Coordinates of C-alpha atoms in Angstrom, one line a residue:
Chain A
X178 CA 101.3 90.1 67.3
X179 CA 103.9 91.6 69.2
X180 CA 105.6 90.6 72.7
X181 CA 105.4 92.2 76.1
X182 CA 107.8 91.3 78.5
X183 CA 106.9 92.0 82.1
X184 CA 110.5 92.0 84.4
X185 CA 109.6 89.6 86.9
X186 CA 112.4 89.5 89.7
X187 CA 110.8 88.4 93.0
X188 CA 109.5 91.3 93.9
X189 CA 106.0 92.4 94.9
X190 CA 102.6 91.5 93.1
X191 CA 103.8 91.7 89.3
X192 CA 100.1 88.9 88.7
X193 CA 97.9 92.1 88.9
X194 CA 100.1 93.8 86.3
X195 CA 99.9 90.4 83.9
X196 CA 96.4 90.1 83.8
X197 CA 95.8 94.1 83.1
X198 CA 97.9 93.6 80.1
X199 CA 96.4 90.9 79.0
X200 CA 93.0 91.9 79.5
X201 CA 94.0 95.7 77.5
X202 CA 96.1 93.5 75.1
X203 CA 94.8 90.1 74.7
X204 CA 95.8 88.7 71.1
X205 CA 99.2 89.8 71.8
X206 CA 101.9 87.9 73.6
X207 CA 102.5 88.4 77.6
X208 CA 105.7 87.1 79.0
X209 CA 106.2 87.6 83.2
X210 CA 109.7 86.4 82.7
X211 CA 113.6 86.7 84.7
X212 CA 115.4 85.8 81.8
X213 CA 117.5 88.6 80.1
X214 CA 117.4 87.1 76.5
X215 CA 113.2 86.9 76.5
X216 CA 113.3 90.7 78.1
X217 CA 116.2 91.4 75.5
X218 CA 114.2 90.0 72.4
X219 CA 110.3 91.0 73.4
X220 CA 109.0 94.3 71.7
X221 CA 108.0 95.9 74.8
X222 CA 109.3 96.3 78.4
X223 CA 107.3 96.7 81.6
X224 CA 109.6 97.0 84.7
X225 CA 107.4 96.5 87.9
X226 CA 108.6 96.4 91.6
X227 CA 107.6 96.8 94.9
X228 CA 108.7 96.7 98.2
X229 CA 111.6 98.2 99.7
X230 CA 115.0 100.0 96.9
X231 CA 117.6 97.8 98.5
X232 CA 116.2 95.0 97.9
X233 CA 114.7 95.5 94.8
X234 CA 118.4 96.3 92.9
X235 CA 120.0 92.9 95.2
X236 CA 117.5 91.0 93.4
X237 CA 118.1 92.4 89.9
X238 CA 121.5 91.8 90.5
X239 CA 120.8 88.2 91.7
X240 CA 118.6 87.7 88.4
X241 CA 121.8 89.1 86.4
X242 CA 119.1 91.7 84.7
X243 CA 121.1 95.1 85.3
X244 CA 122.7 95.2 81.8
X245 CA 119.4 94.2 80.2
X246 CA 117.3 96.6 81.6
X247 CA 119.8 99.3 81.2
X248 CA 119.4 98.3 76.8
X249 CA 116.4 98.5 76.6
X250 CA 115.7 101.4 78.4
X251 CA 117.2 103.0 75.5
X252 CA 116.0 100.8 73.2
X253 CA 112.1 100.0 72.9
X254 CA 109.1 101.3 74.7
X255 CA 109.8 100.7 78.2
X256 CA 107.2 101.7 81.2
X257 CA 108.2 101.4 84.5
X258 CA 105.8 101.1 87.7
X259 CA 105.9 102.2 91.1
X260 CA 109.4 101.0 92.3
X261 CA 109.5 100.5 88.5
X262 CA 110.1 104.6 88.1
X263 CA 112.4 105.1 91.3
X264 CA 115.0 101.8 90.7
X265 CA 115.8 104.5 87.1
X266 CA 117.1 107.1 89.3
X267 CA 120.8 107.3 90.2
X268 CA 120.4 106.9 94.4
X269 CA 117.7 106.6 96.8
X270 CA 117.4 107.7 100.7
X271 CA 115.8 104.2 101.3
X272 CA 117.7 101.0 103.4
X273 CA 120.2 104.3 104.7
X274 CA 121.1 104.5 101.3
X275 CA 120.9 102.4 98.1
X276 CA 122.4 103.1 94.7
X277 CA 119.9 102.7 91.9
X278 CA 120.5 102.1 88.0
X279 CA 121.4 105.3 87.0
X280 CA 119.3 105.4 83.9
X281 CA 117.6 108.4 85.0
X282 CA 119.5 111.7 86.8
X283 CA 118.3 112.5 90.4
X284 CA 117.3 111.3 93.6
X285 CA 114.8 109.0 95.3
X286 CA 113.9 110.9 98.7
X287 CA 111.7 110.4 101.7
X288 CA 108.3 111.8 102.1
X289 CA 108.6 115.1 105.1
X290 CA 106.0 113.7 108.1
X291 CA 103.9 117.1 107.8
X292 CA 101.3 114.8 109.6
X293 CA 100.5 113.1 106.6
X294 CA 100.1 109.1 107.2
X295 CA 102.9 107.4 105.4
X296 CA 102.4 105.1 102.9
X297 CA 100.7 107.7 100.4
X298 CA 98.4 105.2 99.8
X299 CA 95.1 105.7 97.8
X300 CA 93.8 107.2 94.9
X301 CA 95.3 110.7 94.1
X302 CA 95.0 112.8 91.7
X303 CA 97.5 113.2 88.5
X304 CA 98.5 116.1 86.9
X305 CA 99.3 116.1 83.3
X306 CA 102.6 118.6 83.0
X307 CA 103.3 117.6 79.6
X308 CA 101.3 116.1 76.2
X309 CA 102.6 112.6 75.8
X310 CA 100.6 109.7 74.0
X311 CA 100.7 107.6 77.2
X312 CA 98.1 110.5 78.3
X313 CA 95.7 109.8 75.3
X314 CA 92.0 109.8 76.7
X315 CA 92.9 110.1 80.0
X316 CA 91.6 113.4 81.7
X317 CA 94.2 116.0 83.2
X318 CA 93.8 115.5 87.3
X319 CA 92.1 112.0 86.8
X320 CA 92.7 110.1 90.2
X321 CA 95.1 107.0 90.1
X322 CA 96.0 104.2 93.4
X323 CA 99.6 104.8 95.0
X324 CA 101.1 103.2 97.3
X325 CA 105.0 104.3 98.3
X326 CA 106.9 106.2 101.0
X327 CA 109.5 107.7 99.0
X328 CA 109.3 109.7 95.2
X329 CA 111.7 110.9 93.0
X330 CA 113.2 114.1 92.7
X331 CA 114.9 114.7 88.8
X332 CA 118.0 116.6 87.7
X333 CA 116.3 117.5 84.4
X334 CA 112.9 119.2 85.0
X335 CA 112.2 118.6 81.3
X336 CA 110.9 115.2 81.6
X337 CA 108.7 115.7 84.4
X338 CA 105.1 114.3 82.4
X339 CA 102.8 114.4 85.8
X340 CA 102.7 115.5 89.3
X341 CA 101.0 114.7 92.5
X342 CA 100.4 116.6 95.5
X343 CA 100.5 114.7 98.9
X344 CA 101.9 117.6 101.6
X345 CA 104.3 118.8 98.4
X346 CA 103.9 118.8 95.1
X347 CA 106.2 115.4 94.0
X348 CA 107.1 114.1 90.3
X349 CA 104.6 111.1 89.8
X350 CA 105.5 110.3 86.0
X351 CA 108.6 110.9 83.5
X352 CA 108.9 110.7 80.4
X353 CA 112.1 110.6 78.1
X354 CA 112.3 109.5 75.0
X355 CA 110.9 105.4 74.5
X356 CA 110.6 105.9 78.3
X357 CA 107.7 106.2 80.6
X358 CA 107.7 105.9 83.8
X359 CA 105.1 106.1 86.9
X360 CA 105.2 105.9 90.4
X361 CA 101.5 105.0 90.6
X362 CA 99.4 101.9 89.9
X363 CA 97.8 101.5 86.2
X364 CA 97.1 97.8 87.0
X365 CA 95.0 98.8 90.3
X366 CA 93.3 102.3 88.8
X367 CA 90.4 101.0 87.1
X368 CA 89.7 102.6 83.5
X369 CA 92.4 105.4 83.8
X370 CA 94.4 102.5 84.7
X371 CA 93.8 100.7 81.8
X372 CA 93.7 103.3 79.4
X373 CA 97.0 104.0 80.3
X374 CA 98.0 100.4 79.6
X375 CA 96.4 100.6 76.0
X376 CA 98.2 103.5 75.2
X377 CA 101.6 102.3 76.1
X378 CA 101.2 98.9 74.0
X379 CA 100.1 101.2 71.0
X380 CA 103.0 103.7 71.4
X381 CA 105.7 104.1 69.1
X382 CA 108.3 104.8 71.8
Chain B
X24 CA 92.6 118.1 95.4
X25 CA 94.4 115.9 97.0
X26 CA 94.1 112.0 98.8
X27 CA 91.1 110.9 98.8
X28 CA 89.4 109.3 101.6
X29 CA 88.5 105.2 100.1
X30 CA 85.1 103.8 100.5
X31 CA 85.7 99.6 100.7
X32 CA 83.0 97.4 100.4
X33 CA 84.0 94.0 102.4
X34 CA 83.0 90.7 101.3
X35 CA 83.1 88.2 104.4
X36 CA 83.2 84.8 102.2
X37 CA 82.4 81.4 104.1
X38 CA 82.2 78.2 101.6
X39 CA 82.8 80.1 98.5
X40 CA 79.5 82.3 98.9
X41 CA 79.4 86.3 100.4
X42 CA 77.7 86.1 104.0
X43 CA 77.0 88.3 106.6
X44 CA 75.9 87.9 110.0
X45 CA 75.1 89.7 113.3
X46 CA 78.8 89.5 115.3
X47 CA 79.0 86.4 113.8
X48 CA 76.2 84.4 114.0
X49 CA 72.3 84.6 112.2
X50 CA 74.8 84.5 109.0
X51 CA 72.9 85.6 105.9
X52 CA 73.8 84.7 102.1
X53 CA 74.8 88.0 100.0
X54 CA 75.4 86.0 96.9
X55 CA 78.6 85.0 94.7
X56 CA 81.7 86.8 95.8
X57 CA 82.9 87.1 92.1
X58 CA 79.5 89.1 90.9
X59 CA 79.8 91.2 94.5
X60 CA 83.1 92.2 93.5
X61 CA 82.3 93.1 90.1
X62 CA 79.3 95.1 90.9
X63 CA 81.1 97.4 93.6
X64 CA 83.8 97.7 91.0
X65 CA 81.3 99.2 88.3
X66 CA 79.7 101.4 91.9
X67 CA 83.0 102.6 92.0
X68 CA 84.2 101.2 95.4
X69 CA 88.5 102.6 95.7
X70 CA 89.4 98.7 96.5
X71 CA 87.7 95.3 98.1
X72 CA 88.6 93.4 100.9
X73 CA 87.7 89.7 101.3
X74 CA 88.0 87.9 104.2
X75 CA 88.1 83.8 104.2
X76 CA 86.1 83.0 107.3
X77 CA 86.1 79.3 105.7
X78 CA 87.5 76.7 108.4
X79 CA 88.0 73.9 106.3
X80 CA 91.5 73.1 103.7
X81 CA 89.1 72.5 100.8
X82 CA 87.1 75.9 101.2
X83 CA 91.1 77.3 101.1
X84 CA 91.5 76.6 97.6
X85 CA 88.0 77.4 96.7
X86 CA 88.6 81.1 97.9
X87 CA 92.4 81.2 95.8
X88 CA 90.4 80.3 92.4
X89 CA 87.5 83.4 93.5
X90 CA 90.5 86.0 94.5
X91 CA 91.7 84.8 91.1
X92 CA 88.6 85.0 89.1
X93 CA 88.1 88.7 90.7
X94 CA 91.3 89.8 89.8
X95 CA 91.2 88.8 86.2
X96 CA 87.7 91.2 86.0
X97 CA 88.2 93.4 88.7
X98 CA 91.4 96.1 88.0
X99 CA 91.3 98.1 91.8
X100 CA 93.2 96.8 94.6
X101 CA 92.0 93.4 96.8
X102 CA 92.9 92.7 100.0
X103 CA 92.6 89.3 101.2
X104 CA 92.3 88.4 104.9
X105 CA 91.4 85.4 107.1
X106 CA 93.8 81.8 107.8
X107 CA 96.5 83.9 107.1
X108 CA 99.7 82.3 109.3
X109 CA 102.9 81.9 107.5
X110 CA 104.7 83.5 104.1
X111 CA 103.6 81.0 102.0
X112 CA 99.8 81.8 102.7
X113 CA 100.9 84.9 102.0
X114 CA 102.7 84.0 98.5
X115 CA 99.9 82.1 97.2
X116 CA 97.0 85.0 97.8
X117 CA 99.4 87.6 95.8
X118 CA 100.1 85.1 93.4
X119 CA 96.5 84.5 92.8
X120 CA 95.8 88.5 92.4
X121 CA 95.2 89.5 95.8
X122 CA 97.5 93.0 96.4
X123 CA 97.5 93.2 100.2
X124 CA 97.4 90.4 102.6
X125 CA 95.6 91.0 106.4
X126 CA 97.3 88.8 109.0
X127 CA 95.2 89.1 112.2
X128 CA 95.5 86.5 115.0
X129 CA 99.1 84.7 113.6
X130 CA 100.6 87.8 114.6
X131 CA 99.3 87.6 118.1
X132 CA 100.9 84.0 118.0
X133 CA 104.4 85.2 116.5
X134 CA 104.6 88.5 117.0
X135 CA 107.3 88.9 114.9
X136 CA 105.8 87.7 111.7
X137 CA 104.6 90.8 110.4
X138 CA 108.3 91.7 110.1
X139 CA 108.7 89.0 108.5
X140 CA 106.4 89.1 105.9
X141 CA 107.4 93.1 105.4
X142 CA 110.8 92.3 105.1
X143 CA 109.8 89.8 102.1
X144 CA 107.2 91.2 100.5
X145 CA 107.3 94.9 101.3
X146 CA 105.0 96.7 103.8
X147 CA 103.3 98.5 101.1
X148 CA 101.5 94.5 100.5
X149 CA 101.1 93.4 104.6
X150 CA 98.2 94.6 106.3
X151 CA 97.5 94.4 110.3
X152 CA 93.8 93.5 111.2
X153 CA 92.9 94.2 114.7
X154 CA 89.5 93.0 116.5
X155 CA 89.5 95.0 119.3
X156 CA 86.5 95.2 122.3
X157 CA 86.4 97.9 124.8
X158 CA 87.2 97.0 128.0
X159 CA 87.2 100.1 130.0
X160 CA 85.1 103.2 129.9
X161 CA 87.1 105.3 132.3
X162 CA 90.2 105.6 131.2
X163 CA 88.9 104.2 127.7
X164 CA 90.7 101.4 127.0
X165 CA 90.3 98.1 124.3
X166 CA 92.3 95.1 123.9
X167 CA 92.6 92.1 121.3
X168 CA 90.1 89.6 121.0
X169 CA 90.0 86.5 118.8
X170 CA 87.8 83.8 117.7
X171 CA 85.1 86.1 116.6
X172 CA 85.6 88.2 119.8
X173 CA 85.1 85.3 122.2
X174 CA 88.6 84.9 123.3
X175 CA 90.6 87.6 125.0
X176 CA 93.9 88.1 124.9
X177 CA 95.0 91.1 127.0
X178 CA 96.5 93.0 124.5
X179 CA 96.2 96.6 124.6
X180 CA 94.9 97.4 121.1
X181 CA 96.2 100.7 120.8
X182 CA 99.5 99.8 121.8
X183 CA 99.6 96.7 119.7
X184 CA 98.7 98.9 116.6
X185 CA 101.7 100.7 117.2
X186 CA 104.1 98.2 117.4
X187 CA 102.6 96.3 114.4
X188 CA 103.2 99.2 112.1
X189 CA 106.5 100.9 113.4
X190 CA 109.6 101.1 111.9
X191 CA 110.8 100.1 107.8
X192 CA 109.0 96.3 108.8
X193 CA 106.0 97.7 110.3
X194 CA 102.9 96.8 108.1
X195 CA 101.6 99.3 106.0
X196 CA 98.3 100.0 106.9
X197 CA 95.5 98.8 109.7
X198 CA 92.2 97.3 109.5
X199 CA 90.8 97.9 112.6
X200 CA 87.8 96.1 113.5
X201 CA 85.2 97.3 116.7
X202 CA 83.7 93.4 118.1
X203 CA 81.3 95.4 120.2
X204 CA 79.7 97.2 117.0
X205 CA 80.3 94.8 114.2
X206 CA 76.6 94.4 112.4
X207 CA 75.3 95.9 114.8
X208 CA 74.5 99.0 112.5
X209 CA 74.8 101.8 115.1
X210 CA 78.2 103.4 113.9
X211 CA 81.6 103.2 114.4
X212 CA 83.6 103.1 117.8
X213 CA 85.0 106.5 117.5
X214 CA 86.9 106.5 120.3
X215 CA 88.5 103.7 119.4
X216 CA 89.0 104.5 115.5
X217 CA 90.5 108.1 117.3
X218 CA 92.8 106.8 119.4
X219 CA 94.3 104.3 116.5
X220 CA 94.6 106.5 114.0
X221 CA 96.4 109.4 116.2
X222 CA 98.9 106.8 117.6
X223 CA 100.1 105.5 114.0
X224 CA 101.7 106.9 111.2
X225 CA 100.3 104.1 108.8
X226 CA 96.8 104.7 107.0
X227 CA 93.7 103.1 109.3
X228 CA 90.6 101.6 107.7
X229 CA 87.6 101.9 110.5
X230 CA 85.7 98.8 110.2
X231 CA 82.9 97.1 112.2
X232 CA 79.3 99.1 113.1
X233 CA 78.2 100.8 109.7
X234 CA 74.4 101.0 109.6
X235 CA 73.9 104.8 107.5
X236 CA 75.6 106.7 105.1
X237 CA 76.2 109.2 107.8
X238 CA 78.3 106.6 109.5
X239 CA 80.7 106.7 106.9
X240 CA 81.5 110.4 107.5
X241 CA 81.8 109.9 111.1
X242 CA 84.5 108.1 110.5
X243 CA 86.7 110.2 108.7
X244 CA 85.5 113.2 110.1
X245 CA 85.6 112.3 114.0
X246 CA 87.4 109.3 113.8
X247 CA 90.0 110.3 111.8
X248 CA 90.3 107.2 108.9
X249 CA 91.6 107.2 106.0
X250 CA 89.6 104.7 104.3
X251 CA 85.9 103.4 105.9
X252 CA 85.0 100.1 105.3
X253 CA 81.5 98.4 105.3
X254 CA 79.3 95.4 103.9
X255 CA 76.4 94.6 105.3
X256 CA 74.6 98.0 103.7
X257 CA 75.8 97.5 100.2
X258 CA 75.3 93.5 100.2
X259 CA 71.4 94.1 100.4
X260 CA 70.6 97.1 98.1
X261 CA 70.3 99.0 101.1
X262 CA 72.8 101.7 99.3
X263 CA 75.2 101.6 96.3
X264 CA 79.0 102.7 96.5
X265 CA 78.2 105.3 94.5
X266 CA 75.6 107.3 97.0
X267 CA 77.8 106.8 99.6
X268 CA 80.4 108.9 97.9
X269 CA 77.9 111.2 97.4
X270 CA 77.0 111.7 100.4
X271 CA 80.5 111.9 101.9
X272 CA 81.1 114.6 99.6
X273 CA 78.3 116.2 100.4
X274 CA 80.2 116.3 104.3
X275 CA 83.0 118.3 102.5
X276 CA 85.1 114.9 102.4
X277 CA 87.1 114.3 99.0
X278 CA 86.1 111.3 97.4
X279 CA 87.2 109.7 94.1
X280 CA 84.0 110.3 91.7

């Protein structure tokens, strides 16, 4: 049995991601926890968020859980969601300007108005832009559920692993190293969704 | 490929069972909101909304222990709506599952609480329903009701949409209901879905009126939505999620198959 610990810092719905993990990985153990030494000491990371940058990284700072995400990052198989992929990046247009963790090169950027309705909210469709096992079973262009006003834009083109178009062509998941990260919703997309659930809690990292 | 337009079965829930009536009254039983859910899931329905049109406290906690039951089986987004008034109503429904929260007539109360609510939980999760009844063919014009469209309230409903949904603490997205067709089968209010949808810069959800497949297509196609939502012709086997995908495909719309 291993241990999954799901980054739980006030923000947004991190219940739906709890019970997709448990329900892709039920014998093993599935903590929604603040507290650095559980996050520090479980197997696996899944870094969640929602809502608006700014006060996303005030209320990692609050919970004291920069240094702890910033190991283990580097450390063990870590998948970040949704605010989860941008809160990586090293700044973000959002709140006039909020730095992020820095874990990731690049930029967090506003959607152009192109008379697009913004959110991007719905099911899109993702393409695969590099193999990775966190792809395993899951067909190239298969549609996942977004919901965000603002994507990421990397230094490092390398570890682009999908892309969305929504108006432009924007960076939807990265992947680097025991990293993985997506701005869309595995929790709310169904059986892509949890496909790509059950292949992160199999993957080496 | 791109967005696709969503297709949202609704589940009106009074007293812990699905109903459905004619604008509100001759209510009919659809059956047990946790096996509805489930089966529009395995149709393929892009989310669910259920609305609490329970009065009572006790009915309350019956309809937290279904959104929870449906969230442990069901793995697309759920919006709940109805008795929504305050942050902690709000904080038990995502707690429980739910992934968006509509807050309809507490906002025409406090008009400020949907800022409120953004400001805590993110816009991306707060969702502002509108019942709105036209009140003027020429200039076309519709304003708020409540109480199942009995009460008025003066509110220009095009304007109020706008204001609910502007600005970094405007909700995310608008359910926007027609009281004058709402079961009665004959279609959208296009005008009305129109005029919403050009005036924000959120996604809008036509609700209220679907009696056809073809309705559906109307809606994005001349009313402009992003998502159409209906439930009185997939609670009686009338048609499954999945042929009405089909057949707004068939209308050149992009659907999730």
């Amino acid at each position: 049995m291993q241990s999954i610990a799901i980054v739980d810092y006030g923000m947004g719905n991190v219940r739906s991601v709890q019970k997709a993990i448990e329900h892709v990985s039920p014998d093993d153990e599935v903590i929604l926890t603040d507290d650095a030494e559980l996050i520090n000491n479980a197997d696996r990371i899944v870094f969640p968020g929602q809502g608006a940058m700014g006060a996303c990284m005030q209320a990692l700072n609050n919970h004291g859980l920069v240094d702890v995400i910033k190991s283990c990052a580097h450390e063990k198989p870590f998948l970040g969601i949704c605010l989860g992929l941008q809160l990586l990046f090293d700044h973000s247009e959002e709140n006039d300007g909020t730095d992020g963790l820095s874990i990731i090169s690049g930029d967090v950027i506003k959607f152009p108005k192109n008379n697009l309705k913004i959110p991007h909210m719905g099911w899109n469709t993702v393409k695969h832009t590099m193999d990775h096992p966190l792809w395993h079973n899951i067909d190239d262009n298969a549609r996942f559920y977004s919901v965000h006003s603002y994507y990421v834009k990397e230094s490092d083109a390398s570890i682009v692993a999908g892309s969305t178009n929504y108006g432009i062509d924007f960076t939807c998941a990265i992947a680097k190293d025991n990293m993985f990260a997506v701005q869309f919703h595995p929790e709310k997309s169904q059986h892509d969704g949890l496909q790509l659930l059950t292949n992160f809690v199999n993957w080496k990292g | 490929m791109s967005l696709a337009k969503r297709i949202i079965p609704c589940l009106d829930v009074r007293d812990g069972r699905v109903v459905k009536g004619v604008q509100f009254v001759n209510i009919k039983d659809a059956g047990d909101p946790v096996e509805v859910a489930k089966r529009y899931d395995d149709e393929g329905a892009d989310e669910i909304t259920f609305l609490d049109i329970t009065a009572s406290h006790e009915g309350r906690d019956t309809t937290i222990h279904m959104v929870e039951s449906i969230a442990e089986q069901v793995f697309i987004p759920l919006t709940v709506g109805g008795g929504i008034r305050k942050a902690q109503d709000v904080r038990v429904m995502l707690n429980a599952g739910a992934d968006k929260v509509a807050v309809n007539s507490a906002a025409i109360s406090n008009p400020d609480l949907i800022n409120q609510l953004c400001e805590r939980f993110g816009s991306q999760c707060i969702v502002i329903a509108i019942d709105a009844k036209k009140v003027s063919d020429s200039p076309l014009k519709w304003e708020i009701f409540t109480h199942g469209g009995r009460n008025t309230t003066g509110i220009d409903a095009v304007e109020w949409a706008v204001k609910m949904t502007q600005g970094d603490k405007g909700a995310g997205e608008v359910l926007l209901t027609s009281m004058d067709c709402d079961g009665v089968k004959t279609g959208f209010d296009l005008d009305l879905t129109r005029a919403v949808s050009d005036a924000v810069d959120v996604p809008v959800i036509a609700s209220g009126g679907v009696g056809n497949l073809e309705h559906l297509s109307e809606g994005v196609l001349q009313g402009g939505a992003d998502a159409v939502l209906a439930a009185s012709i997939f609670h009686f086997g009338e048609y499954t999620v999945a042929e009405a995908k089909e057949a707004m495909q068939k209308n050149g719309i992009e659907v999730r198959l």
